[in-house]
């Protein structure tokens, strides 16, 4: 792998940058692999990378039906945080947040991890109770999260409106300083490049159309738009399309896929120093390094695979943004897009073996998967390599729904995440 | 403005001089000018700096596709500033103040231009390759500097004082674009009786009809036709005309979003007039007459001020009478450039030469060349551009000639003060594509055109690749008639003709040929984001193959113009460099909005108090008069506490609690949800829905009901009274009213259709006054008639009808405080009067109004849970000590099956307990965690959390409720609440702290 | 914003409706007698198809009635709406 650094950039500058090599090969499928990862988003690419880097597998294929990083990885608002309520979730997301810290160096690709702080606002007595419960639980779990008064919140985020005369005044907020943002494309490309360097075949425009199982029911391989590819180990990381792909193996999932929209403003000079989230009035905003305000909207009400949503969903979000940041009313929406998020009944992911030998699934991340990318990939690779879950993802099974062992962050906190 | 302003200009009024300022200098223009045309008229060509390299930039275009000339317009103060407006769309008014952006200290001398010198270090995606050492440096050092350098204008500096409007509209036919095709479509459709909306993003309607050369009488045929057509349009009662209105988004099922700009072009907008209006239009049929956008040519130095699209120069001349230069070189990538050259020539502008950059012979129309030569204009065929010069404005162009073998030879340098280019026209297929209509590559024209539609829409004229005004008129007419017919109307014949000289707009996208294999450093594809051909090639060299990847890696097409001028050139260059055809490279998705849209119109009326409806109880004003502090609970305003002079919240709550325990308190409980369940199936319905058994509940009695979801978790609770054999009065939590009714309707309509039962929300029909305390009966007795209040006649949980002060009343003997208590339900309109009557009657017992906070304390002393505070969506009835409520003999109720899932029965579940701190003065934090042992360090083994914590006035100490793992078995044990200052020891108790036998409420 | 045909009221904008999830999932009449797998199927497992989806809507800000719809989740095009209790209409051929 050609090393990236200021020095290599300088050196290449003298050669008009003619010496750069492809960041990953355009691989064509071999007949068989030791492991196949289906889905070329950040979670899938990371899984392929960790399978190769940490578990010694070399003969790995990653299949992507379109272009890598083009699903939710490239469509989200890039918020990173780990201030989840339940011990299981906090462990999972903090595992990930710790990995973000070193990811640029590990991958030799600047993923622009920016721990600028995530501030979650409270607008009611109930919100305060909920956020304070998070803060206490997080502290005891070793996850940073602190309470800010309205004045402290304003000091941390100067454009925030803390006047009492708005419909739902800010009553304070929970700040996770290690939370922040990262560059979404860089995560996908960084993993792709690092995985490719370890021999992983990254195969784009290769859609899985069937899953073949042997007489005993175990995984044999996958049918694809580029032909049959054999493997005894298949990990599906297909986000919004998980139900569709897993259905090919006869596995039904407790998922529904909803449109989730986001939008950016035109770029302006720095005005938002941190990430602000308000779950009760549905506003999620930060500012990209390019200067665009990056704003997350809610999910649409109905399931859909169209990758677009309704205008009124954005309108609701922008109304909330304009209340919290009244100076932004004259800012302008530049671009709006939709993703497809796979939502589980308890809003927590599934990272697990399945009843089908050799078939693994990583799904159900809902609206909050980006932050978990390195941790999810790392744990899923472990699960695939060892044919058993890592202790951190052991609670995140499919069976938990049958047993009633839900990890219901959404219900517990009345928090979308 | 003298030498730059020539004759003509159909949009300006020379009798009205308008003074404005740009970067602090005063200028004058005419009414009708845009900021762009007015500055050009004043000889100002330098209008901006590019995003990355801070290169000096002038106007590229004359319309909404402009990538360079972005300005901040300030109206009065910073709160009314808007960044990143295109100077080509800003209509000037007296006193307009505009500033250039992204430069320091001045537009002419910008320190940031050092980036241009260092540009070899900043190729596409450079930031992914560096700034990684040391680890923390990205966030602390590099990122703040990159952020400061990035961005364009500044965000507005204060709360926006202006208002924004929103409306919905329905029509038969929506026509987008009021050029030749759009106007014809609108006339044809409206003439057939259709209800038509015609919108156009510009203030002046007519599109390219406005760009035709005037004839000897001072007008053009096009202008004459336009004038007639506009008169006809204005006379049609079934047509709504919306100028300055951009159709920015195409949403499912033929709904379009339109942004109408109402006041931005006015010097002194009338007070109260909204700045902009959002139209959400549901149209049966849509006609897209969105025209086409001229493509720039890609060659070294194509970004200097003075290098401009040819059609823009024509627009400035004909609409505003502005000459873009006096020595002009025209680069012709299509015939239309000749038309521009001839127009400019006729307007007295010197044409140095036309350099025809086409090398495919089939593309060249000899007639155009002949026409130019007839006017003695020099034409250089098979030309290319090797470079340009001029720091703040172009002053020369170096031409080359491409031989048949593709080799390029130098053809000399021409001086010029404007360099016009036309690479052909790209149909504006944005809205068609947004609607999920398909696109088709038209190889001979080098463009994508609309193919199969996904909605009831059709594109016309230039928007679908047709050329010329006459074709647009005919196509628009046909589309208008077809649309009317699709609406069930009889098409009414209509035809229009304009005789104008037409030139082909077909060109070939891509970069101009350069000598050898050299890729020039500064041949720009995307002006605003400073993306060059080299950047595209670097991306491909680095293995980025998908157009989406190349777009993201290089940021081409991602600037505020969203690639309107750059998209197709980028595709063609990528295709050419990777031996693919353009359709193989594919298109990136067209996303809304077409041009940027203010947050303000999308937020609309949802601001301040109207952000969300405010729900007030009938007694709200009474509480206000008593000085209540309110809290938001859902949409409701609830009285939180009633501070008297000098009291803080704690003191007020303590006083309120004391009054209820020793005398009497009154409380507004109107926000509780109320649902009437009525019908022969009502009992069975309630049996199936709630965990309780309802068979044995006598008429005139009530019971505490618990509602689960089918997953077995507590969803809601409330007192349910049986008012008649077939009539229940169900109360819900304040926040749960709507969702409980929704859940009831779901089961009623879709699962239990065998039951005859009706549901009615009565939340707002009743005002509810809780009167609680040992003196409660004495307080209300004198007011009530028709009902016996004695303990024997009206025991705890009994319900009776009667009157209070003559008003009909439903009286509940219930208590959420543990004291003798009544809840007086009266029709909402009587609420305030009865409240005052009760308060007056209670004066001699020192009755005290109390708020939700005291209510919480009182109920916590009794161990009564609040759904949503003790429970959190993961609690079973048993977890919160409500097993007793379950009707044991019932075969089924919602959630019952789930309660037998293994995890619901296993030990280790959190259970509701009381906690008492060792130090009675210590108040636990709600949400604080619980551990079994002291001295743990993170990550701790957490076994529970505090759900409620209050200072109990009755007990003279703090109390808390908590959910603790196997909590009921831990009673008497000491547990710990780890806080930053150390562990707080707590004793586990039963969750009832006060009057556990319930003697008081039976009093 | 979708335009939804309520079988009782006609075409109305999406804002008048609430979504009710997958249609034709009957609650077991004797939940106590179903297996854990059958119960989890009822509670949580959804077909979530990329294609035609039978789903429930409620015209909550109109007639307040539940009804069913066939919608293509690839395009959001409604193929049909029909009253609760009715069988889904037969589809002719495949959808786009």
Tab-separated table of N, CA, C and O in Angstrom, chain A residues 5 17 22-23 67-68 74 102 105 110 113-114 116 125-126 129 133 136 139-140 167-168 183 185 204 267-269 272 289-290 306 308 323 327 329-337 401-403 411-412, chain B residues 84 102 120 127-130 132 135 138 143 147 150-151 153 160 162 434 436 529 541-542 548-549 552 562 591-593 596-597 599-600 608 612-613 631-632 635 869 872 901 903 925-927 940 945:
chain	number	residue	atom	x	y	z
A	5	UNK	N	1.082	10.540	3.352
A	5	UNK	CA	1.635	11.454	4.357
A	5	UNK	C	1.853	12.805	3.691
A	5	UNK	O	1.760	12.930	2.468
A	17	UNK	N	1.448	14.670	-9.491
A	17	UNK	CA	0.601	13.641	-8.892
A	17	UNK	C	0.356	12.482	-9.850
A	17	UNK	O	-0.665	11.813	-9.795
A	22	UNK	N	-3.979	3.216	-7.672
A	22	UNK	CA	-5.379	3.019	-7.260
A	22	UNK	C	-5.462	2.696	-5.766
A	22	UNK	O	-4.637	1.966	-5.236
A	23	UNK	N	-6.471	3.262	-5.121
A	23	UNK	CA	-6.612	3.039	-3.687
A	23	UNK	C	-7.105	1.620	-3.400
A	23	UNK	O	-6.852	1.079	-2.352
A	67	UNK	N	-21.926	0.918	-5.727
A	67	UNK	CA	-20.581	1.423	-5.456
A	67	UNK	C	-20.376	1.477	-3.954
A	67	UNK	O	-21.323	1.748	-3.219
A	68	UNK	N	-19.172	1.229	-3.501
A	68	UNK	CA	-18.958	1.115	-2.060
A	68	UNK	C	-19.182	2.462	-1.359
A	68	UNK	O	-18.907	3.529	-1.903
A	74	UNK	N	-22.652	6.832	3.059
A	74	UNK	CA	-22.464	8.098	2.358
A	74	UNK	C	-23.651	9.029	2.463
A	74	UNK	O	-23.706	10.041	1.775
A	102	UNK	N	-8.180	6.276	16.831
A	102	UNK	CA	-6.939	5.902	16.138
A	102	UNK	C	-7.162	5.533	14.677
A	102	UNK	O	-6.240	5.078	14.016
A	105	UNK	N	-4.865	6.718	11.820
A	105	UNK	CA	-3.516	6.175	11.855
A	105	UNK	C	-3.519	4.686	11.487
A	105	UNK	O	-2.642	4.219	10.758
A	110	UNK	N	-7.012	9.738	6.383
A	110	UNK	CA	-7.543	10.725	7.315
A	110	UNK	C	-9.074	10.676	7.326
A	110	UNK	O	-9.723	11.209	6.437
A	113	UNK	N	-11.659	12.315	12.231
A	113	UNK	CA	-12.373	12.190	13.506
A	113	UNK	C	-12.222	13.503	14.259
A	113	UNK	O	-11.123	13.936	14.564
A	114	UNK	N	-13.331	14.115	14.534
A	114	UNK	CA	-13.343	15.454	15.112
A	114	UNK	C	-14.156	15.445	16.396
A	114	UNK	O	-15.371	15.622	16.370
A	116	UNK	N	-15.562	17.134	18.578
A	116	UNK	CA	-15.933	18.530	18.862
A	116	UNK	C	-17.062	18.620	19.879
A	116	UNK	O	-17.470	19.698	20.243
A	125	UNK	N	-39.085	18.804	31.835
A	125	UNK	CA	-38.643	18.133	33.053
A	125	UNK	C	-38.330	16.674	32.740
A	125	UNK	O	-37.338	16.111	33.207
A	126	UNK	N	-39.175	16.076	31.916
A	126	UNK	CA	-38.958	14.680	31.549
A	126	UNK	C	-37.642	14.512	30.797
A	126	UNK	O	-36.875	13.584	31.054
A	129	UNK	N	-34.818	14.536	33.216
A	129	UNK	CA	-34.696	13.253	33.912
A	129	UNK	C	-34.007	12.221	33.026
A	129	UNK	O	-33.113	11.502	33.471
A	133	UNK	N	-30.320	10.593	33.664
A	133	UNK	CA	-30.139	9.143	33.846
A	133	UNK	C	-29.020	8.646	32.929
A	133	UNK	O	-28.189	7.837	33.324
A	136	UNK	N	-25.600	9.716	34.457
A	136	UNK	CA	-25.169	8.876	35.579
A	136	UNK	C	-24.738	7.496	35.093
A	136	UNK	O	-23.697	6.978	35.505
A	139	UNK	N	-21.404	7.752	33.285
A	139	UNK	CA	-20.254	7.955	34.185
A	139	UNK	C	-19.851	6.630	34.834
A	139	UNK	O	-18.677	6.291	34.891
A	140	UNK	N	-20.852	5.898	35.297
A	140	UNK	CA	-20.548	4.633	35.965
A	140	UNK	C	-19.995	3.601	34.982
A	140	UNK	O	-19.343	2.645	35.382
A	167	UNK	N	-41.196	28.117	22.253
A	167	UNK	CA	-42.231	27.135	22.616
A	167	UNK	C	-41.672	26.083	23.563
A	167	UNK	O	-42.336	25.705	24.525
A	168	UNK	N	-40.494	25.578	23.278
A	168	UNK	CA	-39.875	24.578	24.144
A	168	UNK	C	-38.471	25.052	24.522
A	168	UNK	O	-37.490	24.673	23.878
A	183	UNK	N	-15.463	11.973	8.697
A	183	UNK	CA	-15.728	12.127	7.263
A	183	UNK	C	-16.229	10.789	6.717
A	183	UNK	O	-15.459	9.813	6.654
A	185	UNK	N	-17.182	9.459	3.721
A	185	UNK	CA	-16.574	8.784	2.569
A	185	UNK	C	-15.215	8.201	2.918
A	185	UNK	O	-14.843	7.117	2.473
A	204	UNK	N	-17.372	-4.427	-6.854
A	204	UNK	CA	-18.517	-3.522	-6.947
A	204	UNK	C	-19.429	-3.983	-8.082
A	204	UNK	O	-19.052	-4.803	-8.915
A	267	UNK	N	-22.504	26.307	2.024
A	267	UNK	CA	-21.399	26.481	2.976
A	267	UNK	C	-21.255	27.924	3.445
A	267	UNK	O	-21.384	28.862	2.658
A	268	UNK	N	-20.999	28.067	4.736
A	268	UNK	CA	-20.702	29.383	5.311
A	268	UNK	C	-19.487	29.231	6.234
A	268	UNK	O	-19.096	28.117	6.575
A	269	UNK	N	-18.949	30.360	6.611
A	269	UNK	CA	-17.812	30.351	7.530
A	269	UNK	C	-18.234	29.705	8.851
A	269	UNK	O	-19.423	29.660	9.171
A	272	UNK	N	-21.088	26.868	13.724
A	272	UNK	CA	-21.534	25.828	14.666
A	272	UNK	C	-20.304	25.059	15.143
A	272	UNK	O	-19.729	24.288	14.391
A	289	UNK	N	-16.657	20.402	7.683
A	289	UNK	CA	-15.427	21.169	7.507
A	289	UNK	C	-15.511	22.075	6.287
A	289	UNK	O	-14.827	23.080	6.193
A	290	UNK	N	-16.348	21.702	5.349
A	290	UNK	CA	-16.519	22.534	4.158
A	290	UNK	C	-17.378	23.759	4.453
A	290	UNK	O	-17.394	24.709	3.678
A	306	UNK	N	-37.123	3.714	-1.704
A	306	UNK	CA	-36.925	4.686	-2.787
A	306	UNK	C	-35.772	5.643	-2.537
A	306	UNK	O	-35.423	6.422	-3.410
A	308	UNK	N	-35.842	8.262	-0.932
A	308	UNK	CA	-36.284	9.647	-0.845
A	308	UNK	C	-37.469	9.717	0.102
A	308	UNK	O	-38.129	8.714	0.353
A	323	UNK	N	-35.948	27.415	15.357
A	323	UNK	CA	-36.279	27.843	16.712
A	323	UNK	C	-35.031	27.858	17.580
A	323	UNK	O	-34.822	28.782	18.364
A	327	UNK	N	-30.990	32.576	13.801
A	327	UNK	CA	-30.227	33.268	12.764
A	327	UNK	C	-30.106	32.432	11.496
A	327	UNK	O	-29.697	32.931	10.457
A	329	UNK	N	-32.513	31.104	9.843
A	329	UNK	CA	-33.715	31.131	9.024
A	329	UNK	C	-33.417	31.581	7.592
A	329	UNK	O	-34.081	31.170	6.650
A	330	UNK	N	-32.428	32.446	7.429
A	330	UNK	CA	-32.089	32.920	6.073
A	330	UNK	C	-31.039	32.044	5.405
A	330	UNK	O	-30.642	32.303	4.267
A	331	UNK	N	-30.554	31.046	6.114
A	331	UNK	CA	-29.663	30.086	5.460
A	331	UNK	C	-30.497	29.294	4.450
A	331	UNK	O	-31.721	29.239	4.555
A	332	UNK	N	-29.795	28.669	3.517
A	332	UNK	CA	-30.555	27.999	2.464
A	332	UNK	C	-30.171	26.530	2.330
A	332	UNK	O	-28.986	26.181	2.398
A	333	UNK	N	-31.166	25.719	2.142
A	333	UNK	CA	-30.947	24.292	1.894
A	333	UNK	C	-30.329	24.114	0.512
A	333	UNK	O	-30.862	24.590	-0.483
A	334	UNK	N	-29.216	23.421	0.475
A	334	UNK	CA	-28.525	23.217	-0.800
A	334	UNK	C	-28.864	21.859	-1.409
A	334	UNK	O	-29.045	21.739	-2.619
A	335	UNK	N	-28.928	20.843	-0.551
A	335	UNK	CA	-29.055	19.493	-1.098
A	335	UNK	C	-29.749	18.639	-0.055
A	335	UNK	O	-29.488	18.752	1.134
A	336	UNK	N	-30.644	17.803	-0.504
A	336	UNK	CA	-31.398	16.928	0.378
A	336	UNK	C	-31.328	15.521	-0.198
A	336	UNK	O	-31.298	15.353	-1.408
A	337	UNK	N	-31.256	14.530	0.669
A	337	UNK	CA	-31.203	13.164	0.146
A	337	UNK	C	-31.823	12.214	1.151
A	337	UNK	O	-32.104	12.597	2.276
A	401	UNK	N	-35.387	-11.328	20.743
A	401	UNK	CA	-36.783	-10.931	20.571
A	401	UNK	C	-37.716	-12.044	21.017
A	401	UNK	O	-38.788	-11.785	21.548
A	402	UNK	N	-37.276	-13.283	20.802
A	402	UNK	CA	-38.105	-14.399	21.247
A	402	UNK	C	-38.072	-14.502	22.768
A	402	UNK	O	-39.079	-14.737	23.419
A	403	UNK	N	-36.888	-14.302	23.326
A	403	UNK	CA	-36.732	-14.437	24.777
A	403	UNK	C	-37.342	-13.243	25.520
A	403	UNK	O	-37.670	-13.346	26.693
A	411	UNK	N	-37.255	3.118	23.722
A	411	UNK	CA	-38.328	3.168	24.700
A	411	UNK	C	-37.806	3.690	26.029
A	411	UNK	O	-38.452	4.488	26.695
A	412	UNK	N	-36.593	3.252	26.378
A	412	UNK	CA	-36.053	3.604	27.681
A	412	UNK	C	-35.814	5.097	27.789
A	412	UNK	O	-35.934	5.684	28.842
B	84	UNK	N	-24.149	34.054	-0.107
B	84	UNK	CA	-24.103	33.109	-1.231
B	84	UNK	C	-25.193	33.314	-2.280
B	84	UNK	O	-25.568	32.389	-2.981
B	102	UNK	N	-15.460	35.485	0.902
B	102	UNK	CA	-14.333	34.550	0.899
B	102	UNK	C	-13.054	35.208	0.412
B	102	UNK	O	-12.312	34.631	-0.364
B	120	UNK	N	-0.334	22.862	-6.342
B	120	UNK	CA	0.180	21.495	-6.548
B	120	UNK	C	0.086	20.633	-5.290
B	120	UNK	O	0.046	19.412	-5.376
B	127	UNK	N	-6.704	16.119	1.482
B	127	UNK	CA	-6.915	16.074	2.936
B	127	UNK	C	-7.109	14.666	3.466
B	127	UNK	O	-7.061	14.451	4.665
B	128	UNK	N	-7.359	13.715	2.582
B	128	UNK	CA	-7.455	12.332	3.067
B	128	UNK	C	-6.068	11.745	3.303
B	128	UNK	O	-5.921	10.711	3.932
B	129	UNK	N	-5.050	12.397	2.740
B	129	UNK	CA	-3.720	11.784	2.723
B	129	UNK	C	-2.785	12.353	3.764
B	129	UNK	O	-1.675	11.854	3.931
B	130	UNK	N	-3.183	13.416	4.414
B	130	UNK	CA	-2.248	14.050	5.331
B	130	UNK	C	-3.009	14.580	6.546
B	130	UNK	O	-4.149	14.197	6.772
B	132	UNK	N	-2.461	13.701	9.518
B	132	UNK	CA	-2.771	12.582	10.403
B	132	UNK	C	-1.782	12.470	11.557
B	132	UNK	O	-1.916	11.601	12.413
B	135	UNK	N	-1.571	12.345	16.377
B	135	UNK	CA	-2.935	11.870	16.319
B	135	UNK	C	-3.966	12.951	16.648
B	135	UNK	O	-4.992	13.069	16.005
B	138	UNK	N	-5.260	16.615	14.133
B	138	UNK	CA	-6.328	16.928	13.182
B	138	UNK	C	-7.367	17.845	13.830
B	138	UNK	O	-7.674	18.916	13.325
B	143	UNK	N	-7.866	20.979	11.540
B	143	UNK	CA	-9.273	21.177	11.221
B	143	UNK	C	-9.734	22.618	11.447
B	143	UNK	O	-10.421	23.180	10.589
B	147	UNK	N	-11.333	24.670	8.470
B	147	UNK	CA	-12.703	25.180	8.599
B	147	UNK	C	-12.748	26.688	8.376
B	147	UNK	O	-13.656	27.210	7.722
B	150	UNK	N	-12.446	27.405	4.762
B	150	UNK	CA	-13.565	26.955	3.933
B	150	UNK	C	-14.795	27.842	4.182
B	150	UNK	O	-14.706	28.872	4.834
B	151	UNK	N	-15.900	27.408	3.666
B	151	UNK	CA	-17.117	28.228	3.779
B	151	UNK	C	-17.074	29.313	2.733
B	151	UNK	O	-16.028	29.618	2.169
B	153	UNK	N	-19.803	32.678	2.245
B	153	UNK	CA	-20.153	33.877	3.002
B	153	UNK	C	-20.307	33.561	4.479
B	153	UNK	O	-20.034	32.453	4.929
B	160	UNK	N	-33.676	36.211	12.485
B	160	UNK	CA	-34.290	36.766	11.281
B	160	UNK	C	-35.621	37.440	11.630
B	160	UNK	O	-36.531	36.790	12.132
B	162	UNK	N	-37.784	38.637	9.579
B	162	UNK	CA	-38.816	38.536	8.536
B	162	UNK	C	-39.702	37.315	8.725
B	162	UNK	O	-39.343	36.356	9.397
B	434	UNK	N	-35.729	14.247	-10.791
B	434	UNK	CA	-36.185	14.182	-9.396
B	434	UNK	C	-37.475	13.376	-9.263
B	434	UNK	O	-37.695	12.704	-8.264
B	436	UNK	N	-38.152	10.864	-10.682
B	436	UNK	CA	-37.761	9.486	-10.986
B	436	UNK	C	-38.068	9.113	-12.437
B	436	UNK	O	-38.146	7.939	-12.780
B	529	UNK	N	-16.053	25.011	-7.067
B	529	UNK	CA	-15.257	24.134	-6.213
B	529	UNK	C	-13.836	23.934	-6.733
B	529	UNK	O	-13.102	23.100	-6.208
B	541	UNK	N	-7.023	7.864	-11.680
B	541	UNK	CA	-5.737	7.197	-11.466
B	541	UNK	C	-5.734	6.468	-10.121
B	541	UNK	O	-5.154	5.410	-9.974
B	542	UNK	N	-6.426	7.070	-9.174
B	542	UNK	CA	-6.445	6.458	-7.844
B	542	UNK	C	-7.531	5.399	-7.700
B	542	UNK	O	-7.844	4.966	-6.597
B	548	UNK	N	-20.136	8.464	-8.963
B	548	UNK	CA	-20.453	8.927	-7.602
B	548	UNK	C	-19.173	9.059	-6.773
B	548	UNK	O	-19.027	9.979	-5.969
B	549	UNK	N	-18.261	8.120	-6.958
B	549	UNK	CA	-16.989	8.213	-6.225
B	549	UNK	C	-16.170	9.404	-6.700
B	549	UNK	O	-15.594	10.140	-5.900
B	552	UNK	N	-17.562	12.587	-5.365
B	552	UNK	CA	-17.280	12.800	-3.956
B	552	UNK	C	-15.800	13.063	-3.703
B	552	UNK	O	-15.448	13.875	-2.845
B	562	UNK	N	-24.583	23.048	-7.747
B	562	UNK	CA	-24.924	21.633	-7.917
B	562	UNK	C	-24.625	21.130	-9.333
B	562	UNK	O	-25.364	20.323	-9.886
B	591	UNK	N	-30.832	15.883	-7.130
B	591	UNK	CA	-31.534	15.962	-5.853
B	591	UNK	C	-32.151	17.332	-5.702
B	591	UNK	O	-31.650	18.323	-6.204
B	592	UNK	N	-33.254	17.351	-4.985
B	592	UNK	CA	-33.829	18.647	-4.679
B	592	UNK	C	-32.947	19.350	-3.669
B	592	UNK	O	-32.259	18.694	-2.917
B	593	UNK	N	-32.930	20.661	-3.609
B	593	UNK	CA	-33.668	21.591	-4.437
B	593	UNK	C	-32.893	21.965	-5.711
B	593	UNK	O	-31.677	21.862	-5.754
B	596	UNK	N	-30.899	26.656	-4.232
B	596	UNK	CA	-31.057	26.657	-2.776
B	596	UNK	C	-32.332	27.360	-2.306
B	596	UNK	O	-32.788	28.335	-2.898
B	597	UNK	N	-32.889	26.823	-1.230
B	597	UNK	CA	-34.173	27.292	-0.698
B	597	UNK	C	-33.995	27.672	0.773
B	597	UNK	O	-33.410	26.918	1.541
B	599	UNK	N	-34.257	28.132	4.630
B	599	UNK	CA	-34.831	27.368	5.729
B	599	UNK	C	-36.167	28.007	6.137
B	599	UNK	O	-37.103	27.331	6.532
B	600	UNK	N	-36.194	29.339	6.053
B	600	UNK	CA	-37.356	30.081	6.537
B	600	UNK	C	-38.661	29.644	5.905
B	600	UNK	O	-39.660	29.498	6.606
B	608	UNK	N	-41.977	30.323	17.163
B	608	UNK	CA	-42.512	30.891	18.397
B	608	UNK	C	-43.604	29.996	18.960
B	608	UNK	O	-43.490	28.769	18.940
B	612	UNK	N	-45.516	24.617	17.885
B	612	UNK	CA	-46.331	23.464	18.203
B	612	UNK	C	-47.576	24.039	18.885
B	612	UNK	O	-47.466	25.032	19.594
B	613	UNK	N	-48.729	23.437	18.668
B	613	UNK	CA	-49.916	23.964	19.341
B	613	UNK	C	-49.704	23.981	20.860
B	613	UNK	O	-49.035	23.110	21.410
B	631	UNK	N	-45.073	24.005	33.446
B	631	UNK	CA	-44.129	23.130	32.746
B	631	UNK	C	-44.800	22.580	31.499
B	631	UNK	O	-46.029	22.472	31.443
B	632	UNK	N	-43.960	22.249	30.510
B	632	UNK	CA	-44.467	21.633	29.281
B	632	UNK	C	-44.562	20.138	29.486
B	632	UNK	O	-43.579	19.486	29.836
B	635	UNK	N	-47.828	18.681	24.613
B	635	UNK	CA	-48.215	20.022	24.160
B	635	UNK	C	-48.880	20.834	25.265
B	635	UNK	O	-49.161	22.005	25.091
B	869	UNK	N	-41.979	7.455	34.031
B	869	UNK	CA	-40.930	7.869	34.967
B	869	UNK	C	-40.394	6.641	35.714
B	869	UNK	O	-39.213	6.343	35.650
B	872	UNK	N	-40.193	2.548	31.778
B	872	UNK	CA	-39.489	3.141	30.645
B	872	UNK	C	-39.655	2.305	29.388
B	872	UNK	O	-38.795	2.301	28.532
B	901	UNK	N	-42.767	-15.080	28.261
B	901	UNK	CA	-41.468	-15.282	27.610
B	901	UNK	C	-40.400	-15.480	28.684
B	901	UNK	O	-40.493	-14.896	29.775
B	903	UNK	N	-37.439	-14.385	29.440
B	903	UNK	CA	-36.771	-13.275	30.111
B	903	UNK	C	-37.713	-12.502	31.030
B	903	UNK	O	-37.272	-11.799	31.931
B	925	UNK	N	-30.081	12.095	43.099
B	925	UNK	CA	-30.362	12.590	41.749
B	925	UNK	C	-31.293	11.608	41.049
B	925	UNK	O	-31.033	10.404	41.061
B	926	UNK	N	-32.344	12.102	40.445
B	926	UNK	CA	-33.129	11.201	39.595
B	926	UNK	C	-32.246	10.746	38.448
B	926	UNK	O	-31.548	11.562	37.845
B	927	UNK	N	-32.284	9.468	38.165
B	927	UNK	CA	-31.408	8.925	37.125
B	927	UNK	C	-30.093	8.406	37.663
B	927	UNK	O	-29.332	7.761	36.938
B	940	UNK	N	-18.710	0.002	36.275
B	940	UNK	CA	-19.248	-0.595	37.494
B	940	UNK	C	-20.283	-1.650	37.148
B	940	UNK	O	-20.806	-1.699	36.039
B	945	UNK	N	-31.468	1.967	39.082
B	945	UNK	CA	-31.393	3.412	38.959
B	945	UNK	C	-32.548	4.070	39.703
B	945	UNK	O	-33.613	3.470	39.885
